[in-house]
Amino acid sequence: FPGKGMLFFTAGCLAAILIFYADKNIVLASIAILAVADPVSHLVGRTFGKTCFILSPDKFKMVEGILAGIAVGFAAAALFVGWLPALLAAVAAMFVESVICRPGMLFMDDNLLVPVTAGLALYLVKIAGLLAG
């Protein structure tokens, strides 16, 4: 339906805010990964992608897009958290987006799962003592 992507983008941002409200840097990094990594991964994958990601069940995701998503997601998240947490969150978010989110598999859109996954990764890193705050 029209506007589905924007609706789930907003829902994903809201979910990150509601779940991780106690740490604004986790919220901001999660939303940053959603805002830049997800669209870049799709754009690069469709435009320059040549290699199908082996774990993508329907061969819908391209390795080049995933790597681009990780790179820009890392850069965006690093504005709010350290480099190691940013890298781990970007990798986790792009992994979930690449393996779990495929057309027709789940009702949940990747715009909902990406920020929640990134936030969960950052929260676990915080518990492990690698994220200040």
GROMACS .gro file of N, CA, C and O in nm:
model
  532
    1PHE      N    1   0.084  -0.118   0.000
    1PHE     CA    2   0.000   0.000   0.000
    1PHE      C    3   0.088   0.124   0.000
    1PHE      O    4   0.201   0.119   0.049
    2PRO      N    5   0.040   0.233  -0.055
    2PRO     CA    6   0.121   0.355  -0.061
    2PRO      C    7   0.158   0.404   0.079
    2PRO      O    8   0.076   0.407   0.170
    3GLY      N    9   0.282   0.442   0.094
    3GLY     CA   10   0.328   0.495   0.222
    3GLY      C   11   0.369   0.389   0.323
    3GLY      O   12   0.402   0.422   0.437
    4LYS      N   13   0.369   0.263   0.282
    4LYS     CA   14   0.403   0.154   0.374
    4LYS      C   15   0.544   0.172   0.431
    4LYS      O   16   0.565   0.157   0.551
    5GLY      N   17   0.641   0.206   0.346
    5GLY     CA   18   0.778   0.225   0.392
    5GLY      C   19   0.790   0.335   0.496
    5GLY      O   20   0.857   0.320   0.598
    6MET      N   21   0.724   0.447   0.471
    6MET     CA   22   0.730   0.558   0.566
    6MET      C   23   0.658   0.525   0.696
    6MET      O   24   0.703   0.563   0.804
    7LEU      N   25   0.549   0.452   0.685
    7LEU     CA   26   0.477   0.411   0.806
    7LEU      C   27   0.565   0.322   0.894
    7LEU      O   28   0.576   0.344   1.015
    8PHE      N   29   0.631   0.223   0.833
    8PHE     CA   30   0.718   0.135   0.910
    8PHE      C   31   0.845   0.206   0.955
    8PHE      O   32   0.901   0.173   1.060
    9PHE      N   33   0.894   0.302   0.877
    9PHE     CA   34   1.008   0.382   0.920
    9PHE      C   35   0.973   0.456   1.049
    9PHE      O   36   1.048   0.454   1.147
   10THR      N   37   0.858   0.519   1.050
   10THR     CA   38   0.812   0.591   1.170
   10THR      C   39   0.790   0.494   1.286
   10THR      O   40   0.829   0.524   1.400
   11ALA      N   41   0.731   0.380   1.258
   11ALA     CA   42   0.710   0.280   1.363
   11ALA      C   43   0.842   0.228   1.419
   11ALA      O   44   0.856   0.207   1.540
   12GLY      N   45   0.941   0.210   1.332
   12GLY     CA   46   1.073   0.165   1.376
   12GLY      C   47   1.141   0.267   1.465
   12GLY      O   48   1.201   0.232   1.567
   13CYS      N   49   1.131   0.392   1.426
   13CYS     CA   50   1.188   0.500   1.509
   13CYS      C   51   1.117   0.506   1.645
   13CYS      O   52   1.182   0.518   1.750
   14LEU      N   53   0.986   0.497   1.643
   14LEU     CA   54   0.909   0.499   1.767
   14LEU      C   55   0.943   0.378   1.854
   14LEU      O   56   0.957   0.392   1.976
   15ALA      N   57   0.957   0.262   1.794
   15ALA     CA   58   0.994   0.142   1.871
   15ALA      C   59   1.130   0.161   1.938
   15ALA      O   60   1.147   0.127   2.055
   16ALA      N   61   1.226   0.215   1.865
   16ALA     CA   62   1.359   0.240   1.923
   16ALA      C   63   1.350   0.338   2.039
   16ALA      O   64   1.414   0.319   2.142
   17ILE      N   65   1.269   0.441   2.023
   17ILE     CA   66   1.252   0.540   2.130
   17ILE      C   67   1.188   0.475   2.253
   17ILE      O   68   1.233   0.495   2.366
   18LEU      N   69   1.083   0.397   2.231
   18LEU     CA   70   1.011   0.337   2.344
   18LEU      C   71   1.093   0.229   2.415
   18LEU      O   72   1.087   0.218   2.537
   19ILE      N   73   1.167   0.151   2.339
   19ILE     CA   74   1.243   0.040   2.399
   19ILE      C   75   1.370   0.089   2.468
   19ILE      O   76   1.404   0.044   2.577
   20PHE      N   77   1.440   0.182   2.405
   20PHE     CA   78   1.571   0.223   2.454
   20PHE      C   79   1.573   0.367   2.507
   20PHE      O   80   1.675   0.433   2.506
   21TYR      N   81   1.458   0.414   2.556
   21TYR     CA   82   1.444   0.552   2.601
   21TYR      C   83   1.545   0.593   2.708
   21TYR      O   84   1.576   0.711   2.721
   22ALA      N   85   1.597   0.499   2.782
   22ALA     CA   86   1.689   0.531   2.891
   22ALA      C   87   1.825   0.578   2.841
   22ALA      O   88   1.900   0.639   2.917
   23ASP      N   89   1.858   0.552   2.717
   23ASP     CA   90   1.988   0.593   2.663
   23ASP      C   91   1.968   0.657   2.526
   23ASP      O   92   1.949   0.587   2.426
   24LYS      N   93   1.972   0.788   2.524
   24LYS     CA   94   1.943   0.860   2.399
   24LYS      C   95   2.045   0.829   2.290
   24LYS      O   96   2.012   0.832   2.172
   25ASN      N   97   2.169   0.796   2.327
   25ASN     CA   98   2.269   0.764   2.225
   25ASN      C   99   2.236   0.633   2.153
   25ASN      O  100   2.260   0.620   2.034
   26ILE      N  101   2.181   0.537   2.225
   26ILE     CA  102   2.137   0.413   2.161
   26ILE      C  103   2.023   0.443   2.065
   26ILE      O  104   2.020   0.394   1.952
   27VAL      N  105   1.928   0.523   2.110
   27VAL     CA  106   1.815   0.560   2.024
   27VAL      C  107   1.863   0.631   1.898
   27VAL      O  108   1.825   0.595   1.786
   28LEU      N  109   1.948   0.730   1.915
   28LEU     CA  110   1.995   0.808   1.800
   28LEU      C  111   2.079   0.724   1.705
   28LEU      O  112   2.064   0.735   1.582
   29ALA      N  113   2.166   0.638   1.758
   29ALA     CA  114   2.248   0.553   1.672
   29ALA      C  115   2.160   0.453   1.595
   29ALA      O  116   2.184   0.427   1.477
   30SER      N  117   2.059   0.399   1.662
   30SER     CA  118   1.968   0.303   1.597
   30SER      C  119   1.892   0.368   1.483
   30SER      O  120   1.878   0.311   1.374
   31ILE      N  121   1.842   0.487   1.507
   31ILE     CA  122   1.768   0.559   1.404
   31ILE      C  123   1.862   0.601   1.290
   31ILE      O  124   1.824   0.597   1.172
   32ALA      N  125   1.984   0.639   1.324
   32ALA     CA  126   2.081   0.677   1.221
   32ALA      C  127   2.111   0.559   1.129
   32ALA      O  128   2.119   0.575   1.006
   33ILE      N  129   2.125   0.440   1.186
   33ILE     CA  130   2.150   0.321   1.104
   33ILE      C  131   2.031   0.296   1.011
   33ILE      O  132   2.049   0.268   0.892
   34LEU      N  133   1.911   0.308   1.065
   34LEU     CA  134   1.792   0.291   0.981
   34LEU      C  135   1.789   0.395   0.869
   34LEU      O  136   1.761   0.363   0.754
   35ALA      N  137   1.818   0.519   0.904
   35ALA     CA  138   1.803   0.629   0.808
   35ALA      C  139   1.903   0.622   0.693
   35ALA      O  140   1.870   0.663   0.581
   36VAL      N  141   2.023   0.570   0.718
   36VAL     CA  142   2.122   0.571   0.610
   36VAL      C  143   2.159   0.433   0.559
   36VAL      O  144   2.174   0.413   0.439
   37ALA      N  145   2.174   0.334   0.648
   37ALA     CA  146   2.223   0.203   0.605
   37ALA      C  147   2.121   0.128   0.520
   37ALA      O  148   2.157   0.069   0.418
   38ASP      N  149   1.996   0.132   0.561
   38ASP     CA  150   1.894   0.057   0.488
   38ASP      C  151   1.877   0.108   0.345
   38ASP      O  152   1.884   0.029   0.250
   39PRO      N  153   1.857   0.238   0.324
   39PRO     CA  154   1.842   0.282   0.184
   39PRO      C  155   1.969   0.266   0.100
   39PRO      O  156   1.961   0.231  -0.017
   40VAL      N  157   2.085   0.290   0.161
   40VAL     CA  158   2.210   0.275   0.086
   40VAL      C  159   2.231   0.129   0.046
   40VAL      O  160   2.274   0.101  -0.066
   41SER      N  161   2.200   0.037   0.135
   41SER     CA  162   2.220  -0.105   0.101
   41SER      C  163   2.131  -0.145  -0.017
   41SER      O  164   2.175  -0.218  -0.106
   42HIS      N  165   2.008  -0.097  -0.018
   42HIS     CA  166   1.920  -0.128  -0.131
   42HIS      C  167   1.969  -0.063  -0.260
   42HIS      O  168   1.972  -0.127  -0.365
   43LEU      N  169   2.006   0.063  -0.251
   43LEU     CA  170   2.051   0.137  -0.370
   43LEU      C  171   2.178   0.076  -0.430
   43LEU      O  172   2.185   0.049  -0.551
   44VAL      N  173   2.277   0.053  -0.346
   44VAL     CA  174   2.403  -0.004  -0.396
   44VAL      C  175   2.382  -0.148  -0.444
   44VAL      O  176   2.435  -0.187  -0.548
   45GLY      N  177   2.304  -0.225  -0.371
   45GLY     CA  178   2.277  -0.363  -0.412
   45GLY      C  179   2.210  -0.373  -0.547
   45GLY      O  180   2.246  -0.455  -0.631
   46ARG      N  181   2.112  -0.288  -0.569
   46ARG     CA  182   2.041  -0.291  -0.698
   46ARG      C  183   2.123  -0.233  -0.812
   46ARG      O  184   2.115  -0.278  -0.926
   47THR      N  185   2.203  -0.131  -0.783
   47THR     CA  186   2.278  -0.062  -0.887
   47THR      C  187   2.408  -0.133  -0.921
   47THR      O  188   2.440  -0.150  -1.039
   48PHE      N  189   2.483  -0.174  -0.818
   48PHE     CA  190   2.617  -0.229  -0.841
   48PHE      C  191   2.630  -0.375  -0.801
   48PHE      O  192   2.735  -0.434  -0.822
   49GLY      N  193   2.526  -0.432  -0.743
   49GLY     CA  194   2.535  -0.568  -0.691
   49GLY      C  195   2.554  -0.674  -0.797
   49GLY      O  196   2.482  -0.677  -0.898
   50LYS      N  197   2.650  -0.760  -0.775
   50LYS     CA  198   2.679  -0.871  -0.866
   50LYS      C  199   2.678  -1.005  -0.793
   50LYS      O  200   2.660  -1.108  -0.853
   51THR      N  201   2.700  -0.999  -0.660
   51THR     CA  202   2.717  -1.121  -0.583
   51THR      C  203   2.602  -1.138  -0.485
   51THR      O  204   2.583  -1.057  -0.395
   52CYS      N  205   2.525  -1.246  -0.502
   52CYS     CA  206   2.414  -1.275  -0.411
   52CYS      C  207   2.468  -1.317  -0.275
   52CYS      O  208   2.564  -1.394  -0.267
   53PHE      N  209   2.406  -1.268  -0.171
   53PHE     CA  210   2.442  -1.306  -0.034
   53PHE      C  211   2.396  -1.448  -0.010
   53PHE      O  212   2.277  -1.479  -0.024
   54ILE      N  213   2.488  -1.535   0.027
   54ILE     CA  214   2.459  -1.678   0.036
   54ILE      C  215   2.354  -1.711   0.142
   54ILE      O  216   2.280  -1.808   0.128
   55LEU      N  217   2.343  -1.631   0.248
   55LEU     CA  218   2.245  -1.658   0.353
   55LEU      C  219   2.107  -1.600   0.325
   55LEU      O  220   2.014  -1.623   0.401
   56SER      N  221   2.096  -1.523   0.219
   56SER     CA  222   1.966  -1.470   0.181
   56SER      C  223   1.887  -1.581   0.113
   56SER      O  224   1.924  -1.625   0.004
   57PRO      N  225   1.781  -1.629   0.177
   57PRO     CA  226   1.710  -1.747   0.125
   57PRO      C  227   1.658  -1.733  -0.017
   57PRO      O  228   1.649  -1.831  -0.088
   58ASP      N  229   1.623  -1.614  -0.058
   58ASP     CA  230   1.567  -1.599  -0.192
   58ASP      C  231   1.664  -1.530  -0.288
   58ASP      O  232   1.626  -1.490  -0.396
   59LYS      N  233   1.789  -1.518  -0.248
   59LYS     CA  234   1.894  -1.454  -0.330
   59LYS      C  235   1.855  -1.313  -0.371
   59LYS      O  236   1.886  -1.266  -0.479
   60PHE      N  237   1.786  -1.244  -0.281
   60PHE     CA  238   1.736  -1.110  -0.307
   60PHE      C  239   1.837  -1.002  -0.267
   60PHE      O  240   1.835  -0.892  -0.319
   61LYS      N  241   1.928  -1.034  -0.176
   61LYS     CA  242   2.023  -0.936  -0.124
   61LYS      C  243   2.160  -0.956  -0.187
   61LYS      O  244   2.205  -1.068  -0.207
   62MET      N  245   2.227  -0.845  -0.213
   62MET     CA  246   2.358  -0.848  -0.275
   62MET      C  247   2.466  -0.812  -0.172
   62MET      O  248   2.446  -0.723  -0.089
   63VAL      N  249   2.579  -0.881  -0.180
   63VAL     CA  250   2.689  -0.859  -0.087
   63VAL      C  251   2.737  -0.714  -0.092
   63VAL      O  252   2.764  -0.652   0.012
   64GLU      N  253   2.744  -0.658  -0.212
   64GLU     CA  254   2.792  -0.520  -0.226
   64GLU      C  255   2.700  -0.422  -0.152
   64GLU      O  256   2.748  -0.327  -0.088
   65GLY      N  257   2.572  -0.444  -0.158
   65GLY     CA  258   2.477  -0.359  -0.087
   65GLY      C  259   2.489  -0.374   0.063
   65GLY      O  260   2.483  -0.276   0.138
   66ILE      N  261   2.506  -0.498   0.109
   66ILE     CA  262   2.520  -0.522   0.252
   66ILE      C  263   2.644  -0.454   0.306
   66ILE      O  264   2.641  -0.388   0.411
   67LEU      N  265   2.756  -0.467   0.235
   67LEU     CA  266   2.881  -0.404   0.280
   67LEU      C  267   2.869  -0.251   0.280
   67LEU      O  268   2.919  -0.184   0.371
   68ALA      N  269   2.803  -0.197   0.180
   68ALA     CA  270   2.782  -0.052   0.176
   68ALA      C  271   2.694  -0.008   0.293
   68ALA      O  272   2.720   0.095   0.357
   69GLY      N  273   2.590  -0.085   0.322
   69GLY     CA  274   2.503  -0.055   0.435
   69GLY      C  275   2.577  -0.059   0.567
   69GLY      O  276   2.558   0.027   0.654
   70ILE      N  277   2.664  -0.158   0.584
   70ILE     CA  278   2.744  -0.166   0.706
   70ILE      C  279   2.836  -0.045   0.717
   70ILE      O  280   2.847   0.015   0.824
   71ALA      N  281   2.899  -0.007   0.607
   71ALA     CA  282   2.994   0.106   0.611
   71ALA      C  283   2.926   0.237   0.648
   71ALA      O  284   2.972   0.309   0.737
   72VAL      N  285   2.814   0.268   0.582
   72VAL     CA  286   2.749   0.396   0.613
   72VAL      C  287   2.674   0.390   0.745
   72VAL      O  288   2.665   0.491   0.816
   73GLY      N  289   2.622   0.273   0.780
   73GLY     CA  290   2.557   0.258   0.911
   73GLY      C  291   2.656   0.276   1.024
   73GLY      O  292   2.627   0.340   1.125
   74PHE      N  293   2.774   0.219   1.006
   74PHE     CA  294   2.882   0.236   1.103
   74PHE      C  295   2.918   0.383   1.118
   74PHE      O  296   2.929   0.435   1.230
   75ALA      N  297   2.935   0.452   1.006
   75ALA     CA  298   2.973   0.594   1.011
   75ALA      C  299   2.864   0.678   1.079
   75ALA      O  300   2.895   0.766   1.161
   76ALA      N  301   2.739   0.649   1.050
   76ALA     CA  302   2.629   0.725   1.110
   76ALA      C  303   2.618   0.698   1.260
   76ALA      O  304   2.601   0.790   1.340
   77ALA      N  305   2.627   0.572   1.299
   77ALA     CA  306   2.614   0.536   1.440
   77ALA      C  307   2.733   0.585   1.521
   77ALA      O  308   2.719   0.620   1.639
   78ALA      N  309   2.851   0.592   1.458
   78ALA     CA  310   2.971   0.637   1.529
   78ALA      C  311   2.962   0.783   1.571
   78ALA      O  312   3.040   0.828   1.655
   79LEU      N  313   2.867   0.856   1.516
   79LEU     CA  314   2.846   0.994   1.561
   79LEU      C  315   2.787   0.998   1.702
   79LEU      O  316   2.796   1.100   1.770
   80PHE      N  317   2.727   0.887   1.746
   80PHE     CA  318   2.658   0.884   1.875
   80PHE      C  319   2.719   0.788   1.976
   80PHE      O  320   2.699   0.803   2.096
   81VAL      N  321   2.788   0.686   1.927
   81VAL     CA  322   2.852   0.587   2.015
   81VAL      C  323   2.993   0.563   1.963
   81VAL      O  324   3.029   0.612   1.857
   82GLY      N  325   3.070   0.487   2.035
   82GLY     CA  326   3.207   0.458   1.993
   82GLY      C  327   3.213   0.375   1.866
   82GLY      O  328   3.113   0.321   1.820
   83TRP      N  329   3.333   0.361   1.813
   83TRP     CA  330   3.348   0.292   1.685
   83TRP      C  331   3.314   0.143   1.695
   83TRP      O  332   3.252   0.089   1.604
   84LEU      N  333   3.354   0.076   1.803
   84LEU     CA  334   3.324  -0.067   1.815
   84LEU      C  335   3.174  -0.094   1.829
   84LEU      O  336   3.120  -0.177   1.756
   85PRO      N  337   3.104  -0.025   1.920
   85PRO     CA  338   2.959  -0.045   1.926
   85PRO      C  339   2.890  -0.011   1.794
   85PRO      O  340   2.796  -0.080   1.754
   86ALA      N  341   2.935   0.095   1.728
   86ALA     CA  342   2.874   0.135   1.601
   86ALA      C  343   2.892   0.025   1.496
   86ALA      O  344   2.799  -0.007   1.421
   87LEU      N  345   3.010  -0.033   1.491
   87LEU     CA  346   3.036  -0.139   1.394
   87LEU      C  347   2.952  -0.262   1.424
   87LEU      O  348   2.890  -0.320   1.333
   88LEU      N  349   2.946  -0.302   1.550
   88LEU     CA  350   2.866  -0.419   1.587
   88LEU      C  351   2.718  -0.398   1.558
   88LEU      O  352   2.650  -0.490   1.508
   89ALA      N  353   2.667  -0.280   1.587
   89ALA     CA  354   2.526  -0.250   1.562
   89ALA      C  355   2.496  -0.250   1.412
   89ALA      O  356   2.392  -0.302   1.369
   90ALA      N  357   2.584  -0.192   1.333
   90ALA     CA  358   2.563  -0.187   1.188
   90ALA      C  359   2.566  -0.328   1.128
   90ALA      O  360   2.482  -0.362   1.043
   91VAL      N  361   2.659  -0.410   1.173
   91VAL     CA  362   2.667  -0.548   1.123
   91VAL      C  363   2.542  -0.626   1.163
   91VAL      O  364   2.483  -0.697   1.080
   92ALA      N  365   2.501  -0.614   1.288
   92ALA     CA  366   2.381  -0.686   1.335
   92ALA      C  367   2.258  -0.643   1.257
   92ALA      O  368   2.178  -0.727   1.213
   93ALA      N  369   2.241  -0.512   1.239
   93ALA     CA  370   2.123  -0.461   1.169
   93ALA      C  371   2.121  -0.506   1.023
   93ALA      O  372   2.017  -0.549   0.971
   94MET      N  373   2.234  -0.500   0.956
   94MET     CA  374   2.239  -0.541   0.815
   94MET      C  375   2.226  -0.692   0.801
   94MET      O  376   2.170  -0.741   0.703
   95PHE      N  377   2.274  -0.768   0.900
   95PHE     CA  378   2.256  -0.914   0.895
   95PHE      C  379   2.108  -0.949   0.903
   95PHE      O  380   2.058  -1.027   0.824
   96VAL      N  381   2.040  -0.889   1.000
   96VAL     CA  382   1.896  -0.916   1.015
   96VAL      C  383   1.821  -0.872   0.890
   96VAL      O  384   1.735  -0.942   0.839
   97GLU      N  385   1.856  -0.755   0.840
   97GLU     CA  386   1.790  -0.703   0.721
   97GLU      C  387   1.813  -0.794   0.601
   97GLU      O  388   1.725  -0.813   0.518
   98SER      N  389   1.930  -0.855   0.593
   98SER     CA  390   1.966  -0.938   0.478
   98SER      C  391   1.910  -1.079   0.485
   98SER      O  392   1.876  -1.138   0.383
   99VAL      N  393   1.902  -1.136   0.605
   99VAL     CA  394   1.863  -1.275   0.619
   99VAL      C  395   1.714  -1.289   0.649
   99VAL      O  396   1.646  -1.375   0.593
  100ILE      N  397   1.661  -1.206   0.736
  100ILE     CA  398   1.524  -1.223   0.783
  100ILE      C  399   1.423  -1.145   0.699
  100ILE      O  400   1.314  -1.194   0.672
  101CYS      N  401   1.458  -1.026   0.658
  101CYS     CA  402   1.362  -0.939   0.589
  101CYS      C  403   1.365  -0.966   0.440
  101CYS      O  404   1.455  -0.924   0.369
  102ARG      N  405   1.266  -1.037   0.395
  102ARG     CA  406   1.253  -1.061   0.251
  102ARG      C  407   1.106  -1.053   0.215
  102ARG      O  408   1.019  -1.072   0.301
  103PRO      N  409   1.076  -1.023   0.092
  103PRO     CA  410   0.936  -1.004   0.054
  103PRO      C  411   0.850  -1.125   0.086
  103PRO      O  412   0.884  -1.237   0.053
  104GLY      N  413   0.740  -1.100   0.154
  104GLY     CA  414   0.643  -1.203   0.184
  104GLY      C  415   0.674  -1.293   0.301
  104GLY      O  416   0.596  -1.379   0.336
  105MET      N  417   0.792  -1.276   0.365
  105MET     CA  418   0.827  -1.366   0.474
  105MET      C  419   0.763  -1.326   0.606
  105MET      O  420   0.707  -1.407   0.676
  106LEU      N  421   0.772  -1.201   0.638
  106LEU     CA  422   0.720  -1.152   0.765
  106LEU      C  423   0.630  -1.032   0.740
  106LEU      O  424   0.650  -0.957   0.647
  107PHE      N  425   0.536  -1.012   0.831
  107PHE     CA  426   0.458  -0.890   0.824
  107PHE      C  427   0.545  -0.771   0.860
  107PHE      O  428   0.529  -0.663   0.807
  108MET      N  429   0.641  -0.795   0.950
  108MET     CA  430   0.727  -0.685   0.993
  108MET      C  431   0.821  -0.644   0.882
  108MET      O  432   0.891  -0.726   0.824
  109ASP      N  433   0.823  -0.519   0.855
  109ASP     CA  434   0.908  -0.460   0.752
  109ASP      C  435   1.048  -0.442   0.808
  109ASP      O  436   1.067  -0.431   0.929
  110ASP      N  437   1.148  -0.436   0.720
  110ASP     CA  438   1.284  -0.414   0.768
  110ASP      C  439   1.299  -0.279   0.836
  110ASP      O  440   1.385  -0.262   0.923
  111ASN      N  441   1.216  -0.182   0.801
  111ASN     CA  442   1.222  -0.051   0.867
  111ASN      C  443   1.184  -0.059   1.014
  111ASN      O  444   1.215   0.031   1.090
  112LEU      N  445   1.118  -0.163   1.053
  112LEU     CA  446   1.085  -0.186   1.194
  112LEU      C  447   1.193  -0.268   1.263
  112LEU      O  448   1.232  -0.240   1.376
  113LEU      N  449   1.245  -0.368   1.193
  113LEU     CA  450   1.342  -0.458   1.255
  113LEU      C  451   1.483  -0.399   1.264
  113LEU      O  452   1.556  -0.429   1.358
  114VAL      N  453   1.523  -0.318   1.168
  114VAL     CA  454   1.660  -0.266   1.167
  114VAL      C  455   1.691  -0.181   1.291
  114VAL      O  456   1.791  -0.205   1.358
  115PRO      N  457   1.610  -0.081   1.327
  115PRO     CA  458   1.648  -0.001   1.445
  115PRO      C  459   1.637  -0.079   1.576
  115PRO      O  460   1.715  -0.057   1.668
  116VAL      N  461   1.544  -0.172   1.584
  116VAL     CA  462   1.531  -0.252   1.705
  116VAL      C  463   1.652  -0.345   1.719
  116VAL      O  464   1.708  -0.360   1.828
  117THR      N  465   1.695  -0.405   1.609
  117THR     CA  466   1.814  -0.491   1.612
  117THR      C  467   1.939  -0.410   1.647
  117THR      O  468   2.019  -0.453   1.730
  118ALA      N  469   1.955  -0.294   1.585
  118ALA     CA  470   2.071  -0.210   1.614
  118ALA      C  471   2.070  -0.167   1.761
  118ALA      O  472   2.173  -0.171   1.829
  119GLY      N  473   1.954  -0.127   1.809
  119GLY     CA  474   1.943  -0.086   1.949
  119GLY      C  475   1.971  -0.200   2.045
  119GLY      O  476   2.038  -0.181   2.147
  120LEU      N  477   1.923  -0.319   2.012
  120LEU     CA  478   1.950  -0.436   2.096
  120LEU      C  479   2.099  -0.467   2.099
  120LEU      O  480   2.155  -0.496   2.206
  121ALA      N  481   2.164  -0.460   1.984
  121ALA     CA  482   2.309  -0.483   1.980
  121ALA      C  483   2.382  -0.381   2.065
  121ALA      O  484   2.473  -0.415   2.142
  122LEU      N  485   2.343  -0.254   2.055
  122LEU     CA  486   2.406  -0.150   2.135
  122LEU      C  487   2.379  -0.169   2.284
  122LEU      O  488   2.467  -0.146   2.368
  123TYR      N  489   2.259  -0.211   2.317
  123TYR     CA  490   2.224  -0.235   2.457
  123TYR      C  491   2.309  -0.350   2.514
  123TYR      O  492   2.359  -0.342   2.627
  124LEU      N  493   2.326  -0.456   2.437
  124LEU     CA  494   2.409  -0.568   2.482
  124LEU      C  495   2.554  -0.527   2.498
  124LEU      O  496   2.623  -0.571   2.591
  125VAL      N  497   2.603  -0.443   2.407
  125VAL     CA  498   2.738  -0.390   2.418
  125VAL      C  499   2.751  -0.305   2.544
  125VAL      O  500   2.852  -0.311   2.615
  126LYS      N  501   2.648  -0.228   2.574
  126LYS     CA  502   2.648  -0.145   2.695
  126LYS      C  503   2.655  -0.233   2.821
  126LYS      O  504   2.730  -0.204   2.912
  127ILE      N  505   2.575  -0.339   2.822
  127ILE     CA  506   2.576  -0.431   2.935
  127ILE      C  507   2.715  -0.493   2.951
  127ILE      O  508   2.763  -0.514   3.063
  128ALA      N  509   2.779  -0.523   2.839
  128ALA     CA  510   2.913  -0.582   2.843
  128ALA      C  511   3.020  -0.482   2.888
  128ALA      O  512   3.134  -0.518   2.909
  129GLY      N  513   2.981  -0.355   2.899
  129GLY     CA  514   3.073  -0.254   2.947
  129GLY      C  515   3.155  -0.185   2.841
  129GLY      O  516   3.250  -0.114   2.872
  130LEU      N  517   3.119  -0.203   2.716
  130LEU     CA  518   3.195  -0.142   2.607
  130LEU      C  519   3.136  -0.010   2.559
  130LEU      O  520   3.195   0.055   2.474
  131LEU      N  521   3.020   0.026   2.612
  131LEU     CA  522   2.954   0.150   2.571
  131LEU      C  523   2.938   0.237   2.693
  131LEU      O  524   2.875   0.197   2.790
  132ALA      N  525   2.996   0.354   2.688
  132ALA     CA  526   2.986   0.446   2.802
  132ALA      C  527   2.843   0.500   2.814
  132ALA      O  528   2.773   0.513   2.716
  133GLY      N  529   2.805   0.535   2.935
  133GLY     CA  530   2.676   0.601   2.952
  133GLY      C  531   2.584   0.529   3.032
  133GLY      O  532   2.523   0.458   3.073
   0.00000   0.00000   0.00000
